Amino acid sequence: MTGAGTLSTLPARPTATGPLSHPHRFRLNRAGIHNVWQYDQVFLFGTGRLLLRGTNGAGKSKALEMLLPFLLDGDQRRIDSTGSGKTTLKWLMLDGYRASTNRLGYLWVEFTREDEAGEEHLLTVGAVITASASANKAEAEYFITDVPVGPRLPLHDRKHRPTAKELREIVGDASCFAQVGAFRAEVMRRLFGVQEAGKYRNLMHLLYQLRKPTVGDRVLAGQLTKVLDDALPPLDDDVLDNVARNLPGRWPSAWLTSRRRVFPLSASSISRPKSGWCALTGAASSR
């Protein structure tokens, strides 16, 4: 995981070497980082899996930060896996870059699946990043397309790498998104087949929690329960509201006692609105 280079040709697309558990579901196939930070590299997955090896500081975590789960939801605020906020698109594109005042880079991940007839279907999600040193900013547009990276979509080839405008001409305006919300909804629908935004948000929460660099150390330290607890998504406010509305108007003392063992509630944490139902706030509302 060192250095950057120019890729004029792509490595051969990986092929499955054994039976697949769910061949009709999308699995990770290829990924690419081009002219972002110090990278210009394509990664090949083996039956949906990727192993990155290298010494500390080689850039393994940095590569994953730029690819997943970022390219599944486009949330730039959560790129940094440590939570420090140091790794941003502007930092990745402009830190130490002196070749010119403007820079164009691509991030992409390709998924593959086979239908019942054995025909392969590809789907690529990605981001085109434009940065300006004079303006001191970097901006991203997102895309999702069934056009594979290669001769038609040469993201890997520095000499023929398309601009953001040319990308739209290749994959179509309907496949490019300036607004991250529209991109996220399209990934949710086409890649995961999920219709409810809440379910997809919970999935992303889980992936971001499990991506943390210290998760393995915490498991080895006997904190598996805490790791799993942190990965659970918070309850939806509407769900809490519906539960509260259907609770009886009075709180049995035994029930309150048992609840206090779970939630550190104080007297001010329980309110009784005029409608006759009780609402829990504070510590309980975050569960």
XYZ file of C-alpha atoms in Angstrom, residues 97-196:
100
model
C -0.396 18.409 -3.677
C 1.720 20.813 -5.746
C 1.239 19.567 -9.323
C -1.402 22.201 -10.162
C -4.021 24.411 -8.559
C -6.875 22.079 -9.546
C -7.216 18.339 -9.045
C -9.669 15.703 -10.275
C -10.023 12.331 -8.574
C -12.310 9.301 -8.541
C -13.429 6.779 -5.948
C -15.507 3.774 -6.988
C -16.652 0.325 -5.922
C -18.032 -2.303 -8.303
C -20.548 -4.988 -7.320
C -21.478 -8.098 -9.281
C -24.186 -10.755 -9.193
C -25.549 -13.520 -11.428
C -29.213 -13.867 -12.308
C -31.095 -17.160 -12.520
C -29.919 -17.636 -16.111
C -26.268 -17.224 -15.089
C -25.860 -13.786 -16.690
C -23.581 -11.369 -14.838
C -24.868 -7.960 -13.750
C -22.492 -5.191 -12.660
C -23.247 -2.081 -10.641
C -20.699 0.620 -9.838
C -21.105 3.333 -7.202
C -18.619 6.153 -6.973
C -17.708 9.773 -6.522
C -15.922 12.282 -8.718
C -14.022 14.805 -6.615
C -12.900 18.195 -7.858
C -10.562 20.286 -5.729
C -9.226 23.809 -6.049
C -6.190 25.027 -4.155
C -7.009 28.667 -4.883
C -10.538 28.269 -3.522
C -9.277 25.924 -0.779
C -12.136 23.469 -1.193
C -13.066 20.073 -2.584
C -16.484 19.034 -3.837
C -17.948 15.650 -4.718
C -20.614 14.457 -7.097
C -21.832 10.885 -6.958
C -22.810 8.317 -9.546
C -24.278 4.828 -9.825
C -24.126 3.008 -13.141
C -24.066 -0.378 -14.830
C -21.283 0.843 -17.142
C -18.145 -0.948 -15.887
C -14.876 0.886 -15.356
C -12.812 0.130 -18.448
C -12.666 1.303 -22.066
C -16.068 3.028 -21.933
C -15.490 4.489 -18.480
C -11.699 4.986 -18.158
C -11.525 6.265 -14.599
C -8.271 4.344 -14.185
C -6.482 5.954 -17.134
C -4.901 9.308 -16.324
C -4.570 10.234 -19.995
C -8.252 9.607 -20.721
C -9.854 10.146 -17.314
C -13.202 11.918 -17.820
C -14.075 15.234 -16.252
C -17.269 15.529 -14.231
C -19.068 16.803 -17.332
C -17.739 13.957 -19.468
C -18.792 11.459 -16.805
C -22.381 12.624 -17.185
C -22.160 12.146 -20.930
C -20.906 8.576 -20.476
C -23.266 7.274 -17.789
C -26.164 9.703 -18.290
C -27.491 12.603 -16.239
C -29.953 10.340 -14.413
C -27.050 8.319 -13.007
C -25.194 11.328 -11.543
C -26.153 13.133 -8.361
C -25.100 16.489 -6.993
C -27.293 15.947 -3.926
C -26.148 13.197 -1.589
C -29.694 12.403 -0.461
C -30.787 11.455 -3.969
C -27.640 9.364 -4.437
C -28.200 7.542 -1.149
C -31.785 6.741 -2.082
C -30.687 5.294 -5.432
C -28.005 3.108 -3.823
C -30.530 1.971 -1.253
C -32.972 0.960 -3.968
C -30.701 -0.503 -6.651
C -28.004 -2.163 -4.575
C -29.843 -3.262 -1.439
C -33.464 -3.321 -2.566
C -34.464 -1.397 0.561
C -37.439 0.939 0.386
C -37.443 2.364 3.915
